[in-house]
Amino acid sequence: MTQHPSIDRTQTDSGVMQQRKAYYDRIGQHKLAPLWEVLHGLVIPQPKSACQPALWHYADIRDEIMEAGRLITAKEAERRVLILENPGMPGQSRITTSLYAGLQLILPGEVAPSHRHTQSALRFVVEGSGAFTAVDGEKTIMEEGDFIITPSWTWHDHGNDSDRPMVWMDGLDIPLVQALDCSFSEKFPEDSQPLSKPTGDSLARYGAGLLPVDHEVTTPTSPVFNYPYRRTREALETMRRAEQWDACHGLKLQYVNPATGQSAMPTIGTFMQLLPKGFDGATYRSSDATVFSVVEGTGHTMVGEGDAAQRFDWGKRDTFVIPSWVPYRHVAPDGDAVVFSFSDRPVQKVLGLWRESRGNR
Ligand code: GTQ
């Protein structure tokens, strides 16, 4: 019989601990590390993101966006953007772990010079009317609620020939491209690229339920690069008559590439949803952290559960982000609301990783 088992074990344990420590130091010199010390932080039972839920009221930040317009020109800044930085990942220029978002300002008469990069970008117009983006030799005039795509490695410059400032939300896959170490970029020799196609060409060619008869799919990105809000809104309005409301999403559509039926962008999924007046949504969560931008109406989103639940009251032009696997539900008590959103869902889906759950499961 052992007389002092606890003392014996303590001595043994501390001895073993010392041996292990010496061992870890030794193998470290061979660029090796013990998995068993870190395994449970690596392979976790469910997502536990550094990304935090966050909300930006447009009214609180609009003056600061306009102040940037007095401090630096679009040309000097190259892109005059205030990054929507997730408070859980300060200094990392990201709104979710995989995606970047920012609010870009273009004042009347300004040009944001032409460049291209492997990162894919979306623009979602928050305020203003009549500024333009040129992509691959075609200009598109932008209106509030329009969703515009800059595909990977296409020349793009932005300008504003209207008499009002324009602000749009940029969404890019910068962190994803950074994780994969495949960022390439270059500047066009001129501020503006030459235009080779008439305005509206892409939408006519690819966005009317038709495709050129010999169209071949050569890139995963949609050939339609401006999805006008006017059309999206009309689709939602017409569909509402069928009253097939989803308990979690109201009426939610995804933007697609008409040539493939896949998401409009390969790395970023984009969506528009209508929450009818009185909508009191069921709880939902998914593994793709999602950024929301409110186009019309007011409402609130309950984020998280139990004591940790937060209420995000939102209105037109506000932005909020829900991290991976955090439960939330949308409520629109006072009137119809229309909300745009984007996430890395297409990436998760193509890799067989995406999950969702509804209700309290
Ligand atoms: O418009 O090309 O917000 O390259 C960040 C990086 C916008 C753009 C951003 C960019 C752009």
GROMACS .gro file of C-alpha atoms in nm, residues 46-233:
model
  188
   46GLN     CA    1  -1.811   2.420  -3.321
   47PRO     CA    2  -1.698   2.759  -3.455
   48LYS     CA    3  -1.574   3.000  -3.189
   49SER     CA    4  -1.482   3.304  -3.393
   50ALA     CA    5  -1.260   3.599  -3.314
   51CYS     CA    6  -1.517   3.788  -3.522
   52GLN     CA    7  -1.766   3.973  -3.302
   53PRO     CA    8  -2.120   4.086  -3.383
   54ALA     CA    9  -2.103   4.457  -3.467
   55LEU     CA   10  -2.325   4.737  -3.596
   56TRP     CA   11  -2.242   5.064  -3.772
   57HIS     CA   12  -2.518   5.326  -3.778
   58TYR     CA   13  -2.468   5.530  -4.095
   59ALA     CA   14  -2.587   5.847  -3.921
   60ASP     CA   15  -2.303   5.809  -3.665
   61ILE     CA   16  -2.025   5.776  -3.923
   62ARG     CA   17  -2.141   5.978  -4.225
   63ASP     CA   18  -1.968   6.299  -4.108
   64GLU     CA   19  -1.640   6.112  -4.064
   65ILE     CA   20  -1.669   5.966  -4.415
   66MET     CA   21  -1.722   6.318  -4.554
   67GLU     CA   22  -1.428   6.446  -4.346
   68ALA     CA   23  -1.202   6.200  -4.528
   69GLY     CA   24  -1.308   6.383  -4.844
   70ARG     CA   25  -1.158   6.705  -4.704
   71LEU     CA   26  -0.835   6.540  -4.584
   72ILE     CA   27  -0.732   6.338  -4.887
   73THR     CA   28  -0.832   6.314  -5.253
   74ALA     CA   29  -0.952   5.990  -5.409
   75LYS     CA   30  -0.652   6.007  -5.642
   76GLU     CA   31  -0.397   6.044  -5.363
   77ALA     CA   32  -0.561   5.776  -5.150
   78GLU     CA   33  -0.603   5.554  -5.460
   79ARG     CA   34  -0.910   5.424  -5.279
   80ARG     CA   35  -1.055   5.658  -5.016
   81VAL     CA   36  -1.220   5.407  -4.790
   82LEU     CA   37  -1.297   5.379  -4.421
   83ILE     CA   38  -1.254   5.014  -4.332
   84LEU     CA   39  -1.538   4.856  -4.137
   85GLU     CA   40  -1.309   4.689  -3.890
   86ASN     CA   41  -1.440   4.408  -3.676
   87PRO     CA   42  -1.386   4.500  -3.308
   88GLY     CA   43  -1.277   4.143  -3.234
   89MET     CA   44  -0.989   4.169  -3.482
   90PRO     CA   45  -0.856   4.525  -3.449
   91GLY     CA   46  -0.586   4.625  -3.695
   92GLN     CA   47  -0.658   4.330  -3.922
   93SER     CA   48  -0.862   4.515  -4.188
   94ARG     CA   49  -1.141   4.263  -4.188
   95ILE     CA   50  -1.509   4.252  -4.101
   96THR     CA   51  -1.520   3.871  -4.075
   97THR     CA   52  -1.229   3.629  -4.056
   98SER     CA   53  -1.239   3.578  -4.434
   99LEU     CA   54  -1.381   3.903  -4.573
  100TYR     CA   55  -1.305   4.273  -4.583
  101ALA     CA   56  -1.560   4.557  -4.595
  102GLY     CA   57  -1.527   4.934  -4.616
  103LEU     CA   58  -1.718   5.247  -4.710
  104GLN     CA   59  -1.574   5.425  -5.013
  105LEU     CA   60  -1.636   5.792  -5.089
  106ILE     CA   61  -1.615   5.949  -5.436
  107LEU     CA   62  -1.683   6.322  -5.460
  108PRO     CA   63  -1.812   6.496  -5.773
  109GLY     CA   64  -1.538   6.527  -6.035
  110GLU     CA   65  -1.306   6.277  -5.868
  111VAL     CA   66  -1.144   5.966  -6.012
  112ALA     CA   67  -1.013   5.665  -5.820
  113PRO     CA   68  -0.737   5.553  -6.060
  114SER     CA   69  -0.743   5.228  -6.252
  115HIS     CA   70  -0.578   4.918  -6.109
  116ARG     CA   71  -0.635   4.546  -6.090
  117HIS     CA   72  -0.579   4.273  -5.835
  118THR     CA   73  -0.653   3.907  -5.776
  119GLN     CA   74  -0.896   3.996  -5.497
  120SER     CA   75  -1.260   4.002  -5.612
  121ALA     CA   76  -1.464   4.306  -5.511
  122LEU     CA   77  -1.828   4.395  -5.478
  123ARG     CA   78  -1.974   4.744  -5.447
  124PHE     CA   79  -2.307   4.797  -5.282
  125VAL     CA   80  -2.432   5.152  -5.327
  126VAL     CA   81  -2.532   5.309  -4.996
  127GLU     CA   82  -2.579   5.678  -5.080
  128GLY     CA   83  -2.583   5.885  -5.396
  129SER     CA   84  -2.670   5.850  -5.759
  130GLY     CA   85  -2.487   5.872  -6.089
  131ALA     CA   86  -2.125   5.789  -6.004
  132PHE     CA   87  -1.965   5.519  -6.213
  133THR     CA   88  -1.734   5.220  -6.204
  134ALA     CA   89  -1.554   5.108  -6.517
  135VAL     CA   90  -1.467   4.738  -6.542
  136ASP     CA   91  -1.292   4.575  -6.835
  137GLY     CA   92  -1.369   4.852  -7.082
  138GLU     CA   93  -1.730   4.913  -6.977
  139LYS     CA   94  -1.872   5.187  -6.757
  140THR     CA   95  -2.173   5.135  -6.535
  141ILE     CA   96  -2.365   5.417  -6.370
  142MET     CA   97  -2.451   5.333  -6.011
  143GLU     CA   98  -2.769   5.394  -5.813
  144GLU     CA   99  -2.861   5.324  -5.451
  145GLY     CA  100  -2.908   4.953  -5.387
  146ASP     CA  101  -2.719   4.845  -5.698
  147PHE     CA  102  -2.480   4.552  -5.660
  148ILE     CA  103  -2.169   4.585  -5.879
  149ILE     CA  104  -1.894   4.327  -5.928
  150THR     CA  105  -1.526   4.378  -6.002
  151PRO     CA  106  -1.401   4.029  -6.095
  152SER     CA  107  -1.053   3.913  -6.004
  153TRP     CA  108  -0.777   4.065  -6.221
  154THR     CA  109  -1.000   4.307  -6.414
  155TRP     CA  110  -0.896   4.673  -6.455
  156HIS     CA  111  -1.128   4.901  -6.264
  157ASP     CA  112  -1.153   5.270  -6.190
  158HIS     CA  113  -1.426   5.470  -6.023
  159GLY     CA  114  -1.547   5.822  -6.089
  160ASN     CA  115  -1.825   6.062  -6.014
  161ASP     CA  116  -1.972   6.283  -6.286
  162SER     CA  117  -2.277   6.364  -6.073
  163ASP     CA  118  -2.311   6.667  -5.845
  164ARG     CA  119  -2.338   6.470  -5.520
  165PRO     CA  120  -2.100   6.257  -5.316
  166MET     CA  121  -2.139   5.885  -5.355
  167VAL     CA  122  -2.073   5.628  -5.083
  168TRP     CA  123  -2.074   5.258  -5.141
  169MET     CA  124  -1.981   4.956  -4.937
  170ASP     CA  125  -1.686   4.760  -5.072
  171GLY     CA  126  -1.676   4.388  -4.997
  172LEU     CA  127  -1.356   4.207  -5.089
  173ASP     CA  128  -1.205   3.865  -5.025
  174ILE     CA  129  -0.879   4.028  -4.906
  175PRO     CA  130  -0.830   3.809  -4.592
  176LEU     CA  131  -0.906   3.493  -4.788
  177VAL     CA  132  -0.654   3.582  -5.058
  178GLN     CA  133  -0.407   3.674  -4.783
  179ALA     CA  134  -0.455   3.334  -4.616
  180LEU     CA  135  -0.381   3.165  -4.948
  181ASP     CA  136  -0.090   3.401  -5.027
  182CYS     CA  137  -0.206   3.471  -5.379
  183SER     CA  138  -0.230   3.850  -5.388
  184PHE     CA  139  -0.111   4.007  -5.714
  185SER     CA  140  -0.183   4.366  -5.816
  186GLU     CA  141  -0.077   4.633  -6.062
  187LYS     CA  142  -0.160   4.988  -6.161
  188PHE     CA  143  -0.290   5.091  -6.500
  189PRO     CA  144  -0.059   5.348  -6.666
  190GLU     CA  145  -0.345   5.602  -6.695
  191ASP     CA  146  -0.601   5.713  -6.433
  192SER     CA  147  -0.889   5.587  -6.647
  193GLN     CA  148  -0.894   5.282  -6.868
  194PRO     CA  149  -1.012   5.315  -7.230
  195LEU     CA  150  -1.374   5.219  -7.285
  196SER     CA  151  -1.444   4.958  -7.551
  197LYS     CA  152  -1.811   4.879  -7.486
  198PRO     CA  153  -2.124   5.092  -7.451
  199THR     CA  154  -2.273   5.141  -7.106
  200GLY     CA  155  -2.528   4.867  -7.032
  201ASP     CA  156  -2.370   4.618  -7.273
  202SER     CA  157  -2.314   4.339  -7.017
  203LEU     CA  158  -2.662   4.363  -6.872
  204ALA     CA  159  -2.817   4.349  -7.219
  205ARG     CA  160  -2.597   4.062  -7.331
  206TYR     CA  161  -2.613   3.844  -7.021
  207GLY     CA  162  -2.884   3.981  -6.791
  208ALA     CA  163  -3.202   3.950  -6.995
  209GLY     CA  164  -3.254   3.574  -6.956
  210LEU     CA  165  -3.047   3.526  -7.271
  211LEU     CA  166  -2.684   3.449  -7.351
  212PRO     CA  167  -2.490   3.505  -7.673
  213VAL     CA  168  -2.539   3.180  -7.865
  214ASP     CA  169  -2.172   3.082  -7.857
  215HIS     CA  170  -2.100   3.202  -7.505
  216GLU     CA  171  -1.829   3.000  -7.335
  217VAL     CA  172  -1.771   3.010  -6.963
  218THR     CA  173  -1.408   3.114  -6.914
  219THR     CA  174  -1.421   3.260  -6.562
  220PRO     CA  175  -1.630   3.175  -6.257
  221THR     CA  176  -1.749   3.535  -6.211
  222SER     CA  177  -2.079   3.655  -6.352
  223PRO     CA  178  -2.056   3.843  -6.684
  224VAL     CA  179  -2.329   4.074  -6.548
  225PHE     CA  180  -2.137   4.328  -6.345
  226ASN     CA  181  -2.418   4.556  -6.233
  227TYR     CA  182  -2.734   4.405  -6.085
  228PRO     CA  183  -2.959   4.712  -6.066
  229TYR     CA  184  -3.166   4.750  -5.752
  230ARG     CA  185  -3.468   4.850  -5.959
  231ARG     CA  186  -3.486   4.498  -6.100
  232THR     CA  187  -3.409   4.321  -5.772
  233ARG     CA  188  -3.675   4.519  -5.589
   0.00000   0.00000   0.00000
